[in-house]
Short mmCIF file of C-alpha atoms in Angstrom, two decimals:
data_model
loop_
_atom_site.label_atom_id
_atom_site.label_comp_id
_atom_site.label_asym_id
_atom_site.label_seq_id
_atom_site.Cartn_x
_atom_site.Cartn_y
_atom_site.Cartn_z
CA MET I 1287 17.43 73.01 103.41
CA VAL I 1288 14.30 70.80 101.92
CA SER I 1289 16.04 67.90 99.86
CA THR I 1290 13.81 65.79 97.52
CA ALA I 1291 16.47 64.37 95.89
CA SER I 1292 16.08 60.71 97.13
CA PHE I 1293 12.18 61.02 96.47
CA ILE I 1294 10.73 58.66 92.87
CA LEU I 1295 7.68 60.08 91.66
CA ARG I 1296 6.37 57.71 88.80
CA VAL I 1297 2.74 58.23 87.32
CA ASP I 1298 1.57 55.62 84.76
CA GLY I 1299 -1.77 56.50 83.64
CA SER I 1300 -4.76 58.13 84.43
CA SER I 1301 -6.95 54.94 84.17
CA THR I 1302 -8.78 53.65 87.09
CA SER I 1303 -7.87 50.19 87.45
CA ASN I 1304 -9.67 47.15 89.10
CA SER I 1305 -8.73 47.28 92.85
CA VAL I 1306 -9.43 51.27 93.13
CA ARG I 1307 -12.18 50.74 90.11
CA SER I 1308 -13.87 48.23 92.89
CA PHE I 1309 -14.48 50.72 95.70
CA ASP I 1310 -17.55 52.44 94.07
CA VAL I 1311 -19.26 48.54 93.02
CA MET I 1312 -19.38 47.04 96.81
CA ARG I 1313 -19.75 49.10 99.57
CA ARG I 1314 -21.52 49.15 102.74
CA ALA I 1315 -23.35 51.42 104.42
CA GLY I 1316 -22.72 49.97 107.45
CA THR I 1317 -19.08 50.15 107.23
CA TRP I 1318 -18.95 53.26 106.15
CA LEU I 1319 -21.70 54.52 109.13
CA SER I 1320 -18.83 52.98 111.83
CA LEU I 1321 -16.08 54.68 109.78
CA ALA I 1322 -16.99 57.31 110.31
CA ALA I 1323 -17.52 56.89 114.14
CA ILE I 1324 -14.59 56.01 115.17
CA ILE I 1325 -12.88 58.51 113.14
CA GLY I 1326 -15.24 61.89 114.30
CA ILE I 1327 -16.54 62.78 111.22
CA GLY I 1328 -20.11 63.44 111.00
CA SER I 1329 -19.82 63.80 106.91
CA VAL I 1330 -18.41 62.49 103.84
CA ALA I 1331 -18.05 64.14 100.62
CA HIS I 1332 -16.45 61.99 97.48
CA ALA I 1333 -14.74 58.52 99.04
CA GLN I 1334 -17.02 54.96 99.44
CA PRO I 1335 -16.39 52.25 101.59
CA PRO I 1336 -14.06 50.16 100.07
CA ALA I 1337 -14.88 46.31 99.88
CA SER I 1338 -12.72 45.00 102.95
CA SER I 1339 -11.91 41.77 104.91
CA SER I 1340 -10.43 43.64 108.44
CA LYS I 1341 -12.07 46.11 110.69
CA PRO I 1342 -11.57 49.64 110.00
CA ALA I 1343 -7.72 50.54 111.74
CA PRO I 1344 -6.24 53.66 112.71
CA SER I 1345 -2.03 52.52 113.37
CA GLY I 1346 -2.18 50.86 109.94
CA CYS I 1347 -2.66 47.16 109.43
CA GLN I 1348 -0.90 43.78 108.44
CA THR I 1349 -1.03 40.46 106.95
CA ALA I 1350 1.23 38.17 106.20
CA GLN I 1351 3.06 39.09 103.54
CA GLY I 1352 2.60 43.56 104.45
CA SER I 1353 2.03 46.02 105.65
CA VAL I 1354 1.19 49.47 106.93
CA TYR I 1355 1.43 52.00 109.97
CA PHE I 1356 0.92 55.55 110.28
CA ASP I 1357 3.28 55.72 113.64
CA PHE I 1358 5.78 58.44 112.86
CA GLU I 1359 5.60 62.31 112.84
CA GLY I 1360 4.19 63.74 110.21
CA ALA I 1361 1.66 60.30 109.25
CA SER I 1362 -1.37 61.02 108.14
CA ARG I 1363 -4.68 60.86 109.66
CA SER I 1364 -5.36 57.46 108.11
CA THR I 1365 -7.48 54.14 108.82
CA CYS I 1366 -6.00 51.51 107.04
CA TYR I 1367 -8.05 47.60 105.76
CA VAL I 1368 -6.93 44.91 105.10
CA GLU I 1369 -8.10 43.39 101.59
CA ASP I 1370 -6.14 40.72 100.83
CA ASP I 1371 -2.32 39.75 101.88
CA ARG I 1372 -0.76 42.05 99.75
CA THR I 1373 -3.98 44.43 98.81
CA LEU I 1374 -4.24 47.16 101.38
CA THR I 1375 -6.70 50.20 101.64
CA ILE I 1376 -5.32 53.69 103.03
CA LEU I 1377 -8.79 55.95 103.76
CA VAL I 1378 -7.31 59.52 103.99
CA THR I 1379 -9.47 61.71 106.48
CA PRO I 1380 -8.83 65.27 107.46
CA GLU I 1381 -8.55 66.69 110.62
CA HIS I 1382 -12.01 67.97 110.68
CA LEU I 1383 -15.37 68.23 109.66
CA PRO I 1384 -16.17 70.18 106.36
CA PRO I 1385 -15.43 71.79 104.09
CA ILE I 1386 -11.51 72.40 105.18
CA ASN I 1387 -9.32 73.64 101.73
CA PRO I 1388 -9.11 69.94 99.46
CA SER I 1389 -5.37 68.96 100.71
CA PRO I 1390 -5.53 65.89 101.02
CA TRP I 1391 -1.46 64.59 103.13
CA TYR I 1392 -1.12 61.33 103.15
CA ALA I 1393 2.58 59.83 104.69
CA PHE I 1394 3.83 56.39 105.51
CA ARG I 1395 5.26 53.79 105.64
CA TYR I 1396 5.39 50.00 104.80
CA ARG I 1397 7.16 46.34 104.24
CA SER I 1398 6.14 44.36 101.60
CA VAL I 1399 8.17 41.11 101.62
CA GLU I 1400 9.99 38.78 98.42
CA GLY I 1401 7.47 37.19 96.35
CA GLY I 1402 5.53 39.62 95.24
CA LYS I 1403 4.50 43.80 95.33
CA LEU I 1404 2.69 45.29 97.30
CA THR I 1405 -0.71 47.29 96.52
CA VAL I 1406 -1.57 50.76 98.11
CA ASN I 1407 -5.53 52.33 97.20
CA VAL I 1408 -5.00 55.49 98.73
CA ARG I 1409 -8.36 56.54 98.51
CA TYR I 1410 -9.40 59.95 100.16
CA MET I 1411 -12.73 61.90 102.11
CA ALA I 1412 -13.42 64.85 101.58
CA ALA I 1413 -11.24 65.66 98.73
CA ARG I 1414 -9.79 64.96 95.65
CA HIS I 1415 -6.47 63.28 94.73
CA ARG I 1416 -3.69 66.74 94.18
CA TYR I 1417 -0.33 65.47 95.93
CA ALA I 1418 1.16 62.68 93.42
CA PRO I 1419 3.13 60.53 95.97
CA LYS I 1420 6.94 60.88 96.49
CA TRP I 1421 9.08 56.93 97.63
CA ARG I 1422 11.90 57.13 99.80
CA GLY I 1423 12.69 53.09 100.33
CA SER I 1424 14.60 49.90 99.18
CA GLY I 1425 13.87 47.75 96.66
CA ASP I 1426 13.70 47.77 92.85
CA PRO I 1427 12.60 51.45 91.48
CA ALA I 1428 11.61 50.15 88.38
CA ALA I 1429 9.06 48.14 90.03
CA PHE I 1430 6.48 51.38 91.85
CA SER I 1431 3.75 52.89 90.02
CA VAL I 1432 0.40 54.17 90.06
CA THR I 1433 -2.78 54.83 89.03
CA VAL I 1434 -4.97 57.34 89.30
CA ALA I 1435 -8.58 57.41 89.04
CA GLN I 1436 -10.60 59.16 86.52
CA ASP I 1437 -12.41 61.09 89.37
CA LYS I 1438 -9.07 61.10 91.21
CA ASP I 1439 -10.56 59.93 94.65
CA ALA I 1440 -8.31 57.57 94.87
CA VAL I 1441 -4.73 56.67 93.64
CA SER I 1442 -3.54 53.18 93.69
CA ILE I 1443 0.23 52.35 94.99
CA THR I 1444 2.42 49.53 94.10
CA LEU I 1445 5.61 49.04 96.32
CA PRO I 1446 8.51 46.70 95.98
CA PRO I 1447 9.90 44.27 97.68
CA GLY I 1448 11.43 46.06 100.62
CA GLU I 1449 10.63 48.57 103.20
CA GLY I 1450 9.93 52.73 102.88
CA VAL I 1451 7.76 55.41 102.72
CA VAL I 1452 5.01 57.32 100.33
CA SER I 1453 3.50 60.74 101.56
CA GLY I 1454 2.64 63.39 99.25
CA GLN I 1455 5.31 65.79 99.29
CA PRO I 1456 8.89 65.61 100.98
CA ILE I 1457 9.17 64.84 104.62
CA VAL I 1458 9.61 67.66 106.58
CA THR I 1459 9.30 67.92 110.71
CA SER I 1460 10.28 69.80 113.30
CA GLY I 1461 13.96 68.32 113.75
CA HIS I 1462 14.53 69.86 109.69
CA TYR I 1463 13.31 73.14 111.30
CA ASP I 1464 15.66 72.85 114.41
CA ASP I 1465 18.92 72.18 111.93
CA LEU I 1466 17.80 74.84 109.79
CA LEU I 1467 16.54 77.67 112.26
CA GLY I 1468 21.15 76.37 113.65
CA LYS I 1469 22.41 77.33 110.76
CA LEU I 1470 20.36 80.66 110.30
CA ALA I 1471 21.40 81.82 113.64
CA LYS I 1472 25.30 80.14 112.92
CA ASN I 1473 25.69 82.26 109.61
CA GLY I 1474 23.47 85.34 110.16
CA LYS I 1475 25.16 85.46 113.67
CA GLY I 1476 21.13 85.60 115.29
CA LYS I 1477 19.52 84.51 118.36
CA ARG I 1478 17.33 81.55 118.77
CA VAL I 1479 14.26 82.74 120.57
CA ILE I 1480 10.80 79.96 121.86
CA LEU I 1481 7.90 82.64 120.11
CA GLY I 1482 5.26 80.48 122.71
CA ARG I 1483 3.99 76.97 122.80
CA SER I 1484 1.72 75.52 120.75
CA HIS I 1485 -2.52 73.20 121.77
CA ASP I 1486 0.11 70.21 122.37
CA GLY I 1487 2.60 71.74 124.32
CA HIS I 1488 5.62 71.67 121.24
CA PRO I 1489 6.90 75.22 121.40
CA ILE I 1490 7.21 78.32 118.05
CA ARG I 1491 10.94 78.42 117.85
CA ALA I 1492 11.92 81.35 115.61
CA VAL I 1493 15.54 82.94 114.91
CA ARG I 1494 16.24 86.81 115.26
CA LEU I 1495 19.36 87.73 112.67
CA GLY I 1496 20.48 91.31 113.12
CA ASN I 1497 20.92 93.36 115.82
CA ALA I 1498 16.92 94.49 118.95
CA ASP I 1499 17.00 97.61 117.77
CA ALA I 1500 17.67 97.53 114.00
CA PRO I 1501 14.42 100.37 113.68
CA ARG I 1502 12.63 98.14 110.39
CA LEU I 1503 11.65 94.40 110.43
CA VAL I 1504 11.10 91.88 108.78
CA VAL I 1505 8.62 88.59 108.86
CA LEU I 1506 9.36 85.67 107.93
CA LEU I 1507 6.50 83.07 108.94
CA GLY I 1508 6.55 79.32 107.43
CA ARG I 1509 3.74 76.08 106.99
CA GLN I 1510 1.20 77.48 108.94
CA HIS I 1511 -0.28 74.90 106.95
CA PRO I 1512 1.21 72.16 106.53
CA PRO I 1513 0.97 69.67 103.21
CA GLU I 1514 2.31 73.11 101.69
CA VAL I 1515 6.52 72.16 102.06
CA THR I 1516 6.97 72.88 98.63
CA GLY I 1517 6.94 76.49 99.71
CA ALA I 1518 8.67 75.35 102.97
CA THR I 1519 11.90 75.18 100.21
CA ALA I 1520 10.89 78.53 99.07
CA MET I 1521 11.38 79.82 102.62
CA ASP I 1522 14.70 77.09 104.02
CA ALA I 1523 16.13 78.83 101.02
CA PHE I 1524 15.61 82.66 101.16
CA THR I 1525 16.26 82.53 105.48
CA LEU I 1526 20.01 81.15 103.86
CA THR I 1527 20.32 83.66 101.64
CA ILE I 1528 19.33 86.31 103.79
CA ALA I 1529 21.66 85.17 107.03
CA LYS I 1530 24.27 84.53 104.45
CA LEU I 1531 23.72 88.28 103.52
CA ILE I 1532 23.83 88.78 106.67
CA ARG I 1533 26.49 87.74 108.04
CA SER I 1534 28.50 89.68 104.61
CA GLY I 1535 26.72 92.74 105.44
CA ALA I 1536 25.78 93.13 102.25
CA ILE I 1537 22.73 93.60 104.38
CA ASP I 1538 22.93 96.03 107.44
CA ARG I 1539 22.08 94.94 111.22
CA THR I 1540 22.18 98.36 111.96
CA GLN I 1541 19.23 99.05 109.86
CA PHE I 1542 17.58 95.77 109.45
CA GLN I 1543 16.61 92.74 111.94
CA PHE I 1544 14.38 90.14 110.08
CA LEU I 1545 12.39 87.56 112.81
CA ILE I 1546 12.32 84.75 110.40
CA VAL I 1547 9.56 82.04 111.47
CA PRO I 1548 9.30 78.65 109.81
CA LEU I 1549 7.06 76.01 112.11
CA LEU I 1550 4.46 78.09 112.64
CA ASN I 1551 1.96 74.54 113.18
CA PRO I 1552 4.05 72.69 114.64
CA ASP I 1553 1.29 70.09 115.85
CA GLY I 1554 -0.31 70.35 112.15
CA VAL I 1555 2.65 68.63 110.64
CA ALA I 1556 3.58 66.71 113.04
CA ARG I 1557 0.26 65.16 112.95
CA GLY I 1558 -0.54 64.92 109.35
CA HIS I 1559 -3.23 67.31 108.96
CA TRP I 1560 -4.46 69.07 105.87
CA ARG I 1561 -5.05 72.23 107.33
CA ALA I 1562 -5.56 72.70 110.54
CA ASN I 1563 -3.92 73.23 114.16
CA LEU I 1564 -4.87 71.14 117.27
CA GLY I 1565 -6.96 73.37 118.05
CA GLY I 1566 -9.17 72.54 114.51
CA VAL I 1567 -8.61 76.21 113.27
CA ASP I 1568 -6.45 77.65 109.61
CA LEU I 1569 -3.86 79.86 111.46
CA ASN I 1570 -4.17 81.53 108.20
CA ARG I 1571 -7.78 83.17 109.18
CA ASP I 1572 -6.78 83.85 113.07
CA TRP I 1573 -4.81 87.40 112.52
CA GLY I 1574 -6.51 89.19 114.07
CA THR I 1575 -8.48 87.21 116.66
CA PHE I 1576 -5.34 85.65 117.62
CA LYS I 1577 -7.73 82.64 119.14
CA GLN I 1578 -4.99 80.03 118.61
CA PRO I 1579 -1.82 79.53 120.58
CA GLU I 1580 0.58 79.90 118.30
CA THR I 1581 -0.76 83.34 115.75
CA ARG I 1582 -0.79 84.53 119.98
CA ALA I 1583 2.86 83.96 119.92
CA VAL I 1584 3.34 86.29 117.28
CA ALA I 1585 1.53 88.91 117.65
CA ASP I 1586 2.86 89.10 121.58
CA TRP I 1587 5.94 89.08 120.94
CA LEU I 1588 5.88 91.54 118.31
CA ALA I 1589 3.73 94.32 121.23
CA ARG I 1590 6.33 93.79 122.72
CA LEU I 1591 8.74 95.18 120.36
CA PRO I 1592 10.51 98.77 121.72
CA THR I 1593 8.67 101.74 119.82
CA GLN I 1594 11.87 102.74 117.50
CA VAL I 1595 11.64 99.51 115.98
CA ARG I 1596 7.80 98.41 113.04
CA PRO I 1597 7.32 95.97 110.67
CA ALA I 1598 8.91 97.11 106.61
CA LEU I 1599 7.88 94.13 105.48
CA MET I 1600 6.00 91.10 105.93
CA LEU I 1601 6.42 87.40 103.85
CA ASP I 1602 4.00 84.08 104.73
CA PHE I 1603 5.51 81.48 103.09
CA HIS I 1604 3.36 78.72 101.46
CA SER I 1605 2.09 76.13 98.53
CA THR I 1606 -0.83 75.85 95.87
CA ASN I 1607 -1.31 74.97 92.57
CA ARG I 1608 1.14 77.39 90.32
CA ASN I 1609 3.45 79.48 90.80
CA LEU I 1610 2.42 83.55 92.57
CA PHE I 1611 2.51 86.21 95.08
CA TYR I 1612 -1.06 87.77 96.85
CA VAL I 1613 -0.25 91.26 97.34
CA GLN I 1614 -2.17 94.34 97.60
CA GLY I 1615 -5.05 95.02 95.95
CA ASP I 1616 -5.96 98.56 94.71
CA GLU I 1617 -5.97 99.71 98.52
CA ALA I 1618 -2.11 99.50 98.15
CA THR I 1619 0.53 102.74 98.83
CA ALA I 1620 2.43 104.71 97.18
CA HIS I 1621 5.19 102.82 99.61
CA GLU I 1622 4.13 99.63 99.00
CA LYS I 1623 3.65 100.14 95.34
CA ALA I 1624 7.66 101.10 94.89
CA PHE I 1625 8.27 97.96 96.75
CA LEU I 1626 6.57 96.14 94.31
CA ALA I 1627 8.43 97.14 91.41
CA ALA I 1628 11.03 96.95 92.34
CA TRP I 1629 11.16 93.99 93.29
CA LEU I 1630 8.99 91.74 91.92
CA GLY I 1631 7.46 94.21 89.30
CA GLY I 1632 8.73 92.82 85.84
CA LYS I 1633 10.48 89.42 87.13
CA GLU I 1634 7.67 86.57 86.39
CA THR I 1635 9.63 84.26 83.85
CA ALA I 1636 13.20 86.19 84.79
CA PHE I 1637 13.56 82.73 86.78
CA ALA I 1638 14.89 79.81 84.98
CA GLY I 1639 12.37 77.07 85.67
CA PHE I 1640 9.58 79.13 87.54
CA PRO I 1641 7.65 81.39 85.92
CA PHE I 1642 5.21 83.56 88.19
CA LYS I 1643 2.18 85.37 88.67
CA ILE I 1644 1.10 88.75 90.97
CA GLU I 1645 -2.53 88.78 91.35
CA PRO I 1646 -3.24 92.44 93.35
CA ARG I 1647 -6.78 91.90 96.27
CA ASP I 1648 -8.11 93.81 98.63
CA ALA I 1649 -8.06 92.79 101.71
CA ASN I 1650 -11.55 91.65 102.88
CA PRO I 1651 -11.90 92.69 106.34
CA GLY I 1652 -12.19 90.41 108.72
CA SER I 1653 -10.45 87.91 106.94
CA GLY I 1654 -7.97 87.16 109.73
CA THR I 1655 -5.46 86.35 106.80
CA THR I 1656 -1.59 87.08 107.14
CA LYS I 1657 -0.87 89.53 104.13
CA ASN I 1658 -4.21 91.12 105.25
CA TRP I 1659 -3.23 91.70 109.07
CA PHE I 1660 -0.03 93.03 108.54
CA ASN I 1661 -1.33 95.37 105.73
CA THR I 1662 -3.90 96.70 107.60
CA THR I 1663 -2.23 97.48 110.80
CA TYR I 1664 1.18 98.26 110.00
CA ARG I 1665 0.97 99.38 106.40
CA ILE I 1666 3.19 98.01 105.67
CA PRO I 1667 3.59 95.17 101.92
CA ALA I 1668 2.94 92.67 103.24
CA TYR I 1669 2.36 88.92 100.31
CA THR I 1670 1.49 85.66 100.87
CA TYR I 1671 4.63 83.71 98.30
CA GLU I 1672 2.60 81.08 96.97
CA VAL I 1673 5.16 77.44 94.05
CA GLY I 1674 3.46 75.55 92.46
CA ASP I 1675 2.88 71.55 94.24
CA ASP I 1676 5.03 70.55 91.25
CA SER I 1677 7.48 73.28 91.29
CA ASP I 1678 11.17 72.64 90.71
CA PRO I 1679 12.84 72.43 93.72
CA ILE I 1680 15.61 72.79 92.16
CA ALA I 1681 13.91 76.17 91.02
CA VAL I 1682 12.22 76.85 93.34
CA ARG I 1683 15.16 77.49 95.09
CA ALA I 1684 17.47 79.42 93.29
CA ALA I 1685 14.77 82.24 92.22
CA ALA I 1686 14.48 81.75 96.38
CA GLU I 1687 18.31 83.08 96.43
CA ALA I 1688 18.10 85.18 93.77
CA LEU I 1689 14.30 86.94 96.10
CA ALA I 1690 16.80 86.82 98.79
CA GLN I 1691 19.09 88.94 97.27
CA ASN I 1692 17.33 91.66 96.19
CA LEU I 1693 14.88 92.41 98.49
CA ILE I 1694 16.75 95.03 100.76
CA PRO I 1695 17.85 96.46 98.38
CA SER I 1696 13.78 96.83 97.31
CA LEU I 1697 13.08 97.84 99.83
CA ASP I 1698 15.81 100.31 100.67
CA LEU I 1699 14.64 101.82 97.08
CA ALA I 1700 10.56 101.47 98.05
CA LEU I 1701 12.10 104.31 101.03
CA LYS I 1702 13.45 106.22 99.26
CA GLY I 1703 11.62 106.97 96.58
CA THR I 1704 8.40 107.33 98.55
CA ARG I 1705 10.62 109.41 100.74
CA ASP I 1706 11.77 112.22 97.88
CA LYS I 1707 8.67 112.42 96.30
#
């Protein structure tokens, strides 16, 4: 289960600090063009070059008083500058040329020696501030503070002496998912499977719960977009609840089976991408064409199913600025409408701390989204389960558990209701 207990968040205000403001008055066009070439970005937006006393360093930078590094799984695609002994600047860049969804992921580890605080200025290229810094480390928590620039082009983070990690959201990488899949397989008496491999050679891992010949298949997908960790929090709680229900017999494993793929974009997560896989593609726009190995791995597995097994439902877990469910629009069948009414209808304010909205959207032919492809291909309910960036993790988990408990009863009710008409 994703935990945020060890992370501390505090934002002191929205006024622009002197260090952040200085970026806009000390510009070096030559340095900026050199930086664009170094990081492989041909055009930029919003961010301007900091006045630096060092050359750009993609691996991190250090002084006698402090250091910043991007040398771990999930670290951001960033470049570091030294401004002075206790002031470092990070330029956060996307994995490919704009346009790109504004999900500016940052994650770095730092060291600050005794005798003063370390200031790390995070500057965004092609985006504005979205994710409030999460801090995990040694030192006095009271010394951790955050100032967001008024134009949201940058954030200044003050860190106490010691060592730690700062990131836009809690860092949830492959080790977490290996543990999760093990728990799901054990608790749900399931089987772990490898569907395929990513561009980087990472396995696309899944777990299959229920009998292999159970006629109704529920597909649960996660982390197509790397920074969307709150959606992962919901998916963890949701799938662990499903596993318990199967183990207890509350879900009939002879009638229902589940394919759970919690980390569909392992390359993007490992490399700190904002949106895309290593192929530079938004995986949630690749369904139908299946040009990327990650989506193709799922599609190939589905194509090999025996004829008596058919998908009955798909949920795709994501994050955005609020809690909501994207569902079928006017094209919804009677069965799809019945399931929506049974599972989500009237529950928009039923879960403490997790109010949500239901947003029907008609399919956009050729859009390549998971939701549209599953609905068009199988004529089943196919929803995007969106969790707010700043939603309370306890409430997120509680709501996910409750929704998981009511999932199969709602699906059964919808199937029975449409058969009886």
